[in-house]
CSV table of C-alpha atoms in Angstrom, one decimal:
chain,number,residue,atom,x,y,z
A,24,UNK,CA,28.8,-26.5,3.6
A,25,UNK,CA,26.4,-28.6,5.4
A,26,UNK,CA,24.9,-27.5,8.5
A,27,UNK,CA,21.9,-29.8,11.0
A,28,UNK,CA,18.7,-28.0,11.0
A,29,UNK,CA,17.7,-26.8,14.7
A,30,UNK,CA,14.6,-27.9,15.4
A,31,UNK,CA,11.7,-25.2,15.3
A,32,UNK,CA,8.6,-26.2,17.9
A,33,UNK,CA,8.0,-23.0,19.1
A,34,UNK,CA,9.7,-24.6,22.8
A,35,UNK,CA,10.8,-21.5,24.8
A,36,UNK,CA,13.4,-21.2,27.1
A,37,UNK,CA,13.3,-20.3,30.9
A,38,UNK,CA,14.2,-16.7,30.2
A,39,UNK,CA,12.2,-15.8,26.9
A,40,UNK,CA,8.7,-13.8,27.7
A,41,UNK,CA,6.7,-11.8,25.1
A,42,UNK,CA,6.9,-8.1,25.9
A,43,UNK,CA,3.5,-8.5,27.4
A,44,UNK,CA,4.3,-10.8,29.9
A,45,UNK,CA,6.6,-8.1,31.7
A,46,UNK,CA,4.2,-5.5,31.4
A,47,UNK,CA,5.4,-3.7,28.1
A,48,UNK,CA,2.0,-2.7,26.3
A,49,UNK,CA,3.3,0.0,23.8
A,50,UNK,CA,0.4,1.7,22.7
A,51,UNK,CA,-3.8,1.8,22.9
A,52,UNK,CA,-5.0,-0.3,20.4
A,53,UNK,CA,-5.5,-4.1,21.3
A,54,UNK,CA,-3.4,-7.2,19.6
A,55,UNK,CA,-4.9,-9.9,17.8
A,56,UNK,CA,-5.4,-13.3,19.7
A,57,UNK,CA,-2.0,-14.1,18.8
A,58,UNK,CA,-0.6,-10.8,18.8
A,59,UNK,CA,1.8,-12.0,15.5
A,60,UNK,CA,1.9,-11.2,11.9
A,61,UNK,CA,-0.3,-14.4,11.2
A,62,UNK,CA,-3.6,-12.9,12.7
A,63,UNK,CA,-3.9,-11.7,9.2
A,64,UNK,CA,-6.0,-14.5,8.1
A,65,UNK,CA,-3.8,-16.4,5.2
A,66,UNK,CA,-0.8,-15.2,6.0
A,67,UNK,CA,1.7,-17.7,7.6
A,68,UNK,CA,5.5,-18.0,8.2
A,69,UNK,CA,8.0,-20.4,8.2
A,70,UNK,CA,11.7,-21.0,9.3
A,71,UNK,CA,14.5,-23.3,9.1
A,72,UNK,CA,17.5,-22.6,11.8
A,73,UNK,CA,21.4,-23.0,10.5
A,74,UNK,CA,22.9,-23.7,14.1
A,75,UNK,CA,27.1,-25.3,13.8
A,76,UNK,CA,29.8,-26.6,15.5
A,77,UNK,CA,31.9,-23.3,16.0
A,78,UNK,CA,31.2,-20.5,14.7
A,79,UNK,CA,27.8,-21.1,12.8
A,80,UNK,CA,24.2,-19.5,13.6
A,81,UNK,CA,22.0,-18.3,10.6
A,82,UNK,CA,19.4,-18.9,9.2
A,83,UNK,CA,16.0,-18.4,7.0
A,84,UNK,CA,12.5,-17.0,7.2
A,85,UNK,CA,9.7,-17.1,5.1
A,86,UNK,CA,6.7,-14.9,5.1
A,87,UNK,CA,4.0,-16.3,2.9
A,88,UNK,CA,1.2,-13.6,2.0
A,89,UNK,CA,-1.5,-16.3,1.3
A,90,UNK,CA,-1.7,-20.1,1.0
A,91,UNK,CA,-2.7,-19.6,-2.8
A,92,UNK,CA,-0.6,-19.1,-5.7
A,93,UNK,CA,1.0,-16.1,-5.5
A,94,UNK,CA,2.5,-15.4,-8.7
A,95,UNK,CA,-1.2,-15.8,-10.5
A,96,UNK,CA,-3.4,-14.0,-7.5
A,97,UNK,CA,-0.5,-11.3,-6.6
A,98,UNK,CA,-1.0,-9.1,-3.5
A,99,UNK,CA,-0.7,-4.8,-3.6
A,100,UNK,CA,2.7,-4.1,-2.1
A,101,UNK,CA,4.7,-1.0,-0.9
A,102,UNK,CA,8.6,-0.4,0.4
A,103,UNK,CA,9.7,2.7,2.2
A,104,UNK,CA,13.4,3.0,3.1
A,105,UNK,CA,14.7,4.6,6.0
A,106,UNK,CA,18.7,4.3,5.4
A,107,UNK,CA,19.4,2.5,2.5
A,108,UNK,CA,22.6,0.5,3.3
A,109,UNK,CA,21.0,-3.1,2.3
A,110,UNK,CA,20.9,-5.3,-0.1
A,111,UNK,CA,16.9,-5.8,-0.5
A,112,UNK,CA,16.6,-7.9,-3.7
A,113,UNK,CA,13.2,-7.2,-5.6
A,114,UNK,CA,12.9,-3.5,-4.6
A,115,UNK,CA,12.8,-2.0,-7.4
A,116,UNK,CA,9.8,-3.5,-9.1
A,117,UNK,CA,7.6,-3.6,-6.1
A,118,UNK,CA,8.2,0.5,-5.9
A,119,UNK,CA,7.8,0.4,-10.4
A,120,UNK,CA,4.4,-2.0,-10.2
A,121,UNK,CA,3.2,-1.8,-6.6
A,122,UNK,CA,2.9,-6.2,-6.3
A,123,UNK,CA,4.7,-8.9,-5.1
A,124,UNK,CA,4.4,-12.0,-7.2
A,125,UNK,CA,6.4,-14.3,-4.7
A,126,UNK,CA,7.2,-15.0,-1.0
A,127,UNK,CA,9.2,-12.5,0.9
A,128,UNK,CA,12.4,-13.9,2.5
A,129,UNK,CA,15.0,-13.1,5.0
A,130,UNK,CA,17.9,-14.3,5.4
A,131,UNK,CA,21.9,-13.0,6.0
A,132,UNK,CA,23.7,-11.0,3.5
A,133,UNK,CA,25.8,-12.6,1.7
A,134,UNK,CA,23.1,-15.5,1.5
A,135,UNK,CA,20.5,-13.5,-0.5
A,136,UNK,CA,21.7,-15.0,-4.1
A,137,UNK,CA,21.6,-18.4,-3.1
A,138,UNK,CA,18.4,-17.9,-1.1
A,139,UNK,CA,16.7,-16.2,-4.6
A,140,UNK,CA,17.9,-19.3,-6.0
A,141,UNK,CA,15.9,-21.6,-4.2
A,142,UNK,CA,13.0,-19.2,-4.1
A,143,UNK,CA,13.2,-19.2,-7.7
A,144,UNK,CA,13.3,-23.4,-8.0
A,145,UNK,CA,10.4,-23.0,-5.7
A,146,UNK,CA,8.3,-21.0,-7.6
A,147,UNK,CA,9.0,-22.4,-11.5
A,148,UNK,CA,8.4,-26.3,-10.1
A,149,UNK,CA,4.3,-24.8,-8.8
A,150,UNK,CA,1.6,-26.2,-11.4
A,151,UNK,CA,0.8,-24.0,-14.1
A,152,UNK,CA,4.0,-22.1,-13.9
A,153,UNK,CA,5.6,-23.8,-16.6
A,154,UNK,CA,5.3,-20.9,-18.6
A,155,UNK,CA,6.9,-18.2,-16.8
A,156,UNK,CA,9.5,-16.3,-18.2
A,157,UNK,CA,10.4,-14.0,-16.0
A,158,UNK,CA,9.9,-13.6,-11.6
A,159,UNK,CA,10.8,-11.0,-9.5
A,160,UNK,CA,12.2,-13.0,-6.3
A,161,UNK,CA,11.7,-10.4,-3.1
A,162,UNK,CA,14.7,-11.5,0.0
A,163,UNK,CA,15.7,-9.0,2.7
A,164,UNK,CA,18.4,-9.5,4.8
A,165,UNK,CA,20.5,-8.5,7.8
A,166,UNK,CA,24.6,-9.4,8.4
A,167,UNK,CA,25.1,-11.9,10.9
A,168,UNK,CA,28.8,-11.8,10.7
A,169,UNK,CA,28.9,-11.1,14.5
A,170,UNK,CA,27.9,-14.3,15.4
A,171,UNK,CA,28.0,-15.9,11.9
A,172,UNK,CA,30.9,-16.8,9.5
A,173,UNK,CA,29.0,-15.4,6.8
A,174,UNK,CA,31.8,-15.9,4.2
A,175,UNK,CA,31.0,-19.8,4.6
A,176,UNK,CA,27.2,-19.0,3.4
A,177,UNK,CA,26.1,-22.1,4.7
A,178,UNK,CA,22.5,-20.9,3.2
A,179,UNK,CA,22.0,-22.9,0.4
A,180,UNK,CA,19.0,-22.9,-2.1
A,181,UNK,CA,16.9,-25.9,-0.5
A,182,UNK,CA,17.0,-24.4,2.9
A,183,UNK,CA,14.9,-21.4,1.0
A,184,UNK,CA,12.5,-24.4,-0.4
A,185,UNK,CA,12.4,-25.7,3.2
A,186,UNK,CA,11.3,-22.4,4.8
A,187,UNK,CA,8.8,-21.9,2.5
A,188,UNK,CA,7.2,-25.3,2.9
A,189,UNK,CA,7.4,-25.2,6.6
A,190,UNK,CA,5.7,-21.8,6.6
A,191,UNK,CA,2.3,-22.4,8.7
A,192,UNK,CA,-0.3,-19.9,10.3
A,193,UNK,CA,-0.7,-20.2,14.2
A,194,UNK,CA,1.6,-18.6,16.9
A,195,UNK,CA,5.0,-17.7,15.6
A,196,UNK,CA,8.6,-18.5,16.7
A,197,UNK,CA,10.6,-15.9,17.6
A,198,UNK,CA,14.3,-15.0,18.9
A,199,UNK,CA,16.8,-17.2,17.7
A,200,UNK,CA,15.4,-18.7,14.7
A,201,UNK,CA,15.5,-18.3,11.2
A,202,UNK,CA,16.8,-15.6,9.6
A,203,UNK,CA,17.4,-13.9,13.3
A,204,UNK,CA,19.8,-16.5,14.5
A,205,UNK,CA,22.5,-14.7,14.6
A,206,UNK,CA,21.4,-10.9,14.7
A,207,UNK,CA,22.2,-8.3,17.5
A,208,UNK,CA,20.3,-5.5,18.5
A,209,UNK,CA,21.6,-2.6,20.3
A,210,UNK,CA,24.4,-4.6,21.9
A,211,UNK,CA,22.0,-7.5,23.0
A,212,UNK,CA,20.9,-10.9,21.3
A,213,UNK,CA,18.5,-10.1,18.8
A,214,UNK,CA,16.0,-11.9,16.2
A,215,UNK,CA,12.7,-12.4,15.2
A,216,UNK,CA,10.2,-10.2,16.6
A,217,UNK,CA,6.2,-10.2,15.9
A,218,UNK,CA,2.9,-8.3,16.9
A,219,UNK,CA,-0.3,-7.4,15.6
A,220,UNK,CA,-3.5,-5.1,16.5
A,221,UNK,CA,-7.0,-5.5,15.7
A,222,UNK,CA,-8.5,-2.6,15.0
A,223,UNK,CA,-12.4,-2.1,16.5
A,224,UNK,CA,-15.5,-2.3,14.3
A,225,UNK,CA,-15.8,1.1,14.6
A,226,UNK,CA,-12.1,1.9,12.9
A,227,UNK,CA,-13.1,-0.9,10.0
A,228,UNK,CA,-12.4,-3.8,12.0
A,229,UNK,CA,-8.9,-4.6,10.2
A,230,UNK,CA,-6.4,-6.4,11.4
A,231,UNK,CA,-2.7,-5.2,10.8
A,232,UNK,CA,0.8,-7.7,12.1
A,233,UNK,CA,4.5,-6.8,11.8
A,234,UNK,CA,7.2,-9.4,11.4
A,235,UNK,CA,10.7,-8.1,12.1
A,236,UNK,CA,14.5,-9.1,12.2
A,237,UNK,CA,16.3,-6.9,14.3
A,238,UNK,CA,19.7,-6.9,13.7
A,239,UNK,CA,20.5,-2.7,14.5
A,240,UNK,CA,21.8,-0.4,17.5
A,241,UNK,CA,20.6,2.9,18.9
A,242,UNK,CA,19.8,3.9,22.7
A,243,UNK,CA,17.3,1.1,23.6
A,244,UNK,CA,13.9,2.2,24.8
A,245,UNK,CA,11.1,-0.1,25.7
A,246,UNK,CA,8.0,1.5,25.9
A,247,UNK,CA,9.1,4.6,27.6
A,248,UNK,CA,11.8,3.2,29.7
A,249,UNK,CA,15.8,4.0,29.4
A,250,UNK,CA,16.1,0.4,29.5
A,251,UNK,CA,20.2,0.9,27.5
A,252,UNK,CA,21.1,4.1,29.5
A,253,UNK,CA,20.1,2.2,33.0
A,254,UNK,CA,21.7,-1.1,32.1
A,255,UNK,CA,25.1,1.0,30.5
A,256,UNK,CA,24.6,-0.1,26.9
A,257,UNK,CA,23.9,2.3,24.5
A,258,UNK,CA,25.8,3.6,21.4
A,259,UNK,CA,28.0,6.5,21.9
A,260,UNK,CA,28.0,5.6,25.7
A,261,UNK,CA,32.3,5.5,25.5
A,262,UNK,CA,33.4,7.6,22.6
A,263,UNK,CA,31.5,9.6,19.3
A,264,UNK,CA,33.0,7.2,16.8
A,265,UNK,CA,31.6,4.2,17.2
A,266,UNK,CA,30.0,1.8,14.8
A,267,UNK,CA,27.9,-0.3,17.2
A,268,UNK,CA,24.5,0.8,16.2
A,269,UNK,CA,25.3,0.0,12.5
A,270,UNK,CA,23.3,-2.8,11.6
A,271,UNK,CA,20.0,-3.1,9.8
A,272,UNK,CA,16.2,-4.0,10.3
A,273,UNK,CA,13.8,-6.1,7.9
A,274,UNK,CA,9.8,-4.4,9.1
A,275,UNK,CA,7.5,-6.9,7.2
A,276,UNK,CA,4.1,-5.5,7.2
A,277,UNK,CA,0.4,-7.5,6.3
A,278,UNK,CA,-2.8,-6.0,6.6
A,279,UNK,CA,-5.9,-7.5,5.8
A,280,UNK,CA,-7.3,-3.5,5.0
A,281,UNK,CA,-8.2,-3.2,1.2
A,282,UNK,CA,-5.2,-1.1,0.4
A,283,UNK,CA,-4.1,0.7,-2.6
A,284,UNK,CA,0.1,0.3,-3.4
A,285,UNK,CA,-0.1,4.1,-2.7
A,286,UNK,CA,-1.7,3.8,0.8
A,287,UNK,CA,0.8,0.7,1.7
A,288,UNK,CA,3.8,2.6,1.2
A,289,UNK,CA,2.2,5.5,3.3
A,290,UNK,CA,1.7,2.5,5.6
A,291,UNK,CA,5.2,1.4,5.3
A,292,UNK,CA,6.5,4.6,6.0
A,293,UNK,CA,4.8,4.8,9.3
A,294,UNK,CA,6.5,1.8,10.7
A,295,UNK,CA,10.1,3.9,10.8
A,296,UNK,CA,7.8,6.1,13.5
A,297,UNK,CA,7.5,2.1,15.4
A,298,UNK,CA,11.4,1.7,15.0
A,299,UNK,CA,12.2,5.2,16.4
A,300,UNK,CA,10.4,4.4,19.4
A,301,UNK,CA,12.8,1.7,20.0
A,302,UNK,CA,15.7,4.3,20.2
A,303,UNK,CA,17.1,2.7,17.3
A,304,UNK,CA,19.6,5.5,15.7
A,305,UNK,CA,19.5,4.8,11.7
A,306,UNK,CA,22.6,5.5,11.2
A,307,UNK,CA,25.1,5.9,8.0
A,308,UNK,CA,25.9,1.7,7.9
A,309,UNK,CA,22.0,0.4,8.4
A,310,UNK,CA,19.8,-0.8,6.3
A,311,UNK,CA,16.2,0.2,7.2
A,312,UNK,CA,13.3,-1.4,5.0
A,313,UNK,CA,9.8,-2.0,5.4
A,314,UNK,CA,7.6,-3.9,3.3
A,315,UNK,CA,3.8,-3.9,3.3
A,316,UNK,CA,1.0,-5.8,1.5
A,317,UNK,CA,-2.5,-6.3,1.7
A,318,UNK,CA,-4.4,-9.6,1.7
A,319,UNK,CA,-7.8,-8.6,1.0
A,320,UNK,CA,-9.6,-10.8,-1.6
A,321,UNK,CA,-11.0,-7.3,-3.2
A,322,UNK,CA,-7.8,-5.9,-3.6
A,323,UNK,CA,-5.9,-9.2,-5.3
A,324,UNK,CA,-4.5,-8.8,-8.7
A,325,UNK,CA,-5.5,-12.2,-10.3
A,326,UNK,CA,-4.9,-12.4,-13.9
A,327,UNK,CA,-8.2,-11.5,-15.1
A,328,UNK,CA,-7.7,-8.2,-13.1
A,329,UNK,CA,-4.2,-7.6,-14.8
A,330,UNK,CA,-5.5,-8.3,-18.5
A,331,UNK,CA,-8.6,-5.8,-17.9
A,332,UNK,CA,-10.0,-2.8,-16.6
A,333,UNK,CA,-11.1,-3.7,-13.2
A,334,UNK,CA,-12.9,-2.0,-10.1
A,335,UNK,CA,-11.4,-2.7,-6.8
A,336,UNK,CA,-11.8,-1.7,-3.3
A,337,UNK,CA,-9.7,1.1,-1.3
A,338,UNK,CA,-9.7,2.6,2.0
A,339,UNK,CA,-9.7,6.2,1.2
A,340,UNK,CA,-7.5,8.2,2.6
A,341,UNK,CA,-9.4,9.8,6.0
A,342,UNK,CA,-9.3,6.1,7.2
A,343,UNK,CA,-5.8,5.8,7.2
A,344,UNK,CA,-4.6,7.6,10.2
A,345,UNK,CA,-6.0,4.4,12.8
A,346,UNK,CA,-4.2,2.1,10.6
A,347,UNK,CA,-1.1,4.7,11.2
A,348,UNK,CA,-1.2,4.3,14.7
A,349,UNK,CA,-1.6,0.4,14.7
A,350,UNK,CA,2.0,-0.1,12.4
A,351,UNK,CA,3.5,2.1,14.7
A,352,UNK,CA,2.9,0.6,18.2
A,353,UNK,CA,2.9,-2.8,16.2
A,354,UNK,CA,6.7,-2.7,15.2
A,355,UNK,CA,7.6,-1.2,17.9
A,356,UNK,CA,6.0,-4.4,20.5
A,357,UNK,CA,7.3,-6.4,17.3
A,358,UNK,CA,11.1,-5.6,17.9
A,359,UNK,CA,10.6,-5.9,21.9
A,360,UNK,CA,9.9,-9.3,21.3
A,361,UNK,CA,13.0,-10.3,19.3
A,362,UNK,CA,14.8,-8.8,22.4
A,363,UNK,CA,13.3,-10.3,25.2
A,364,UNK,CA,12.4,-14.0,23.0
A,365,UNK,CA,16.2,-14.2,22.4
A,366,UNK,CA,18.9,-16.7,23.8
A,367,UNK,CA,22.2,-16.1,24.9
A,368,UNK,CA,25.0,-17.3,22.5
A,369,UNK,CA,27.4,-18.2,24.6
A,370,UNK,CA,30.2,-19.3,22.4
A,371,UNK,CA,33.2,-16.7,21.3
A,372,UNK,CA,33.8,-15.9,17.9
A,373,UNK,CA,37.0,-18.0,16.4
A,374,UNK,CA,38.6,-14.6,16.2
A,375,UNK,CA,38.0,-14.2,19.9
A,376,UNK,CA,35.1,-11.7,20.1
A,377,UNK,CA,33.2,-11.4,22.8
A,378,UNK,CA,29.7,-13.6,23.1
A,379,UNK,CA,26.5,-11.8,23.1
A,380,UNK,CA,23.7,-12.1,25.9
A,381,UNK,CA,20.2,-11.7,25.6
A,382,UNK,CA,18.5,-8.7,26.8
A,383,UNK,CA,18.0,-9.2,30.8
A,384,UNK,CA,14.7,-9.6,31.1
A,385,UNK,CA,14.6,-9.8,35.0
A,386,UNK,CA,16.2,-6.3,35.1
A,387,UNK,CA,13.4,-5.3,32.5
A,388,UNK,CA,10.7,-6.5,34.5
A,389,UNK,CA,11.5,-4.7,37.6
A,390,UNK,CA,11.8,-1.5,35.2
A,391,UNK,CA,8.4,-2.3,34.4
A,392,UNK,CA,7.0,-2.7,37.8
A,393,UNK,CA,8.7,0.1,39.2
A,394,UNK,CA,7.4,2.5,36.7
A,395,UNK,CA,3.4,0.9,37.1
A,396,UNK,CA,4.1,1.0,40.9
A,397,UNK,CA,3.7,-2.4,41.5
């Protein structure tokens, strides 16, 4: 099934602010200049938007660790689960060798085989990879089915190439792009999300971003305001059985601190603190994953460092806790700004549900001034 590619220039619409821009500032430390997952020197993301006649919004994003060649000059890599109702392909040998040895992608559900697929072409046609045997291809994913027909999987392998390729460093798109086209969170529009902090020169100097794709419920909280119990959308709000905080979340970490695979998933694990903060519920049908890496040159495993004994760097462990704090207040801000960067989608399902709205930012913002007196 062929789908045109909506175009991705960063344009926003008359309603889409950064979390920032309302007065939402979850936490102490300060972001990076572009508070997004790309103020991690090297790292850079990409998307390509599936947008239809009908009933047709998906997607996929790409989140490339450095500009190099992965697969030779692989980075240290952690996952933490928080409810495991996903389908994360690649899990298990990042938790067995602590590496990733491709880029990590995103995309829906039932889309993550074809999306390996073109992840895989991807990565056999690089020079010098003529010889490789064997790849461990790492895609995450959300279900769009809400506001996707997800049984069409309209994903195919090239638009995985494409996402890849178009992956850049700079200021990131978020909302309704990629693989958060068609994702809801906590009853609203969600997407993609991003933030980052840079940590002083007295705390190392590090800088630490958090990519997200929100697609989950809960009782939505934005930094410290009741934002779904004073705008009547929350789960459990009409009855105890009800599914609508099922869903899941994709937490894509990147630090430039010289990290072991040990201290990443301790790092990774810290980022469900971020998500709770949210109000988000983690219930019995979500799928909760975070995935963090490290970009620093010291801590690389090029080949000559996997065919030898070799020093390396690491942050011991009493230097942790700052980086703690920053993955929490950074996924946290992250996931605010899939919200409040979201669209409306207007249309109905074919099957006659009901369209989703984005979050209502105006409403937001006078929560925010009310509570800072303004």
């Amino acid at each position: 099934m062929t789908a045109p590619l909506q175009a991705q220039d960063g344009a926003r619409g008359e309603d889409q602010v950064r979390a920032r821009e309302i007065g939402l500032e979850p936490g102490i430390l300060s972001p990076g200049p572009l508070n997004a997952i790309t103020d991690v020197e090297g790292v850079r993301v990409g998307h390509v938007t599936l947008t239809g006649p009908g009933f047709l919004r998906t997607g996929v994003t790409a989140i490339r660790p450095h500009p190099g060649d992965i697969y030779a000059d692989r980075v240290p890599a952690a996952l933490a689960v928080g409810n495991g109702y996903g389908k994360l392909m690649g899990a298990t040998q990042i938790v067995e060798l602590g590496e990733i040895e491709t880029p990590i992608l995103l995309t829906n559900t039932m889309s993550v085989p074809r999306v390996a697929d073109g992840l895989l072409d991807w990565s056999l046609d690089r020079p010098g990879h003529e010889a490789i045997g064997s790849l461990n291809m790492v895609v995450g994913e959300t279900n769009d089915g809400r506001l996707n027909d997800i049984r069409a999987r309209a994903v195919q392998p090239e638009h995985a190439v494409q996402a890849i390729e178009a992956a850049t460093g700079g200021p990131v798109a978020e909302g309704n792009v990629g693989a958060g086209n068609g994702t809801v969170a906590f009853g609203w529009k969600g997407g993609i999300g991003t933030s980052s902090r840079q940590m002083p020169e007295a705390l190392g100097g590090w800088t630490l971003g958090v990519l997200v794709q929100t697609n989950y419920g809960g009782v939505l909280q934005m930094d410290g305001l009741p934002v779904g119990e004073t705008l009547g959308q929350f789960y459990l709000s009409d009855q105890v059985a009800d599914d609508r905080a099922d869903g899941s979340i994709m937490i894509i970490i990147a630090t430039d601190a010289p990290l072991s695979d040990r201290n990443l998933e301790r790092l990774a694990h810290r980022a469900f603190a971020g998500l709770a903060r949210t109000g988000a519920s983690m219930t019995n049908g979500s799928g909760d994953y975070a995935i963090a890496f490290s970009t620093h040159a010291d801590v690389r495993r090029t080949p000559e460092r996997r065919s030898e004994v070799s020093a390396v760097s690491d942050l011991p462990n009493g230097q942790m806790s700052p980086l703690f704090q920053a993955v929490i207040e950074t996924t946290e801000e992250a996931i605010y700004n899939s919200l409040l960067m979201a669209e409306d989608i207007a249309y109905p399902r074919v099957d006659g549900g009901e369209p989703v709205r984005a979050l209502p930012v105006e409403q937001v913002r006078e929560m925010s001034a009310a509570r800072d007196g303004e």
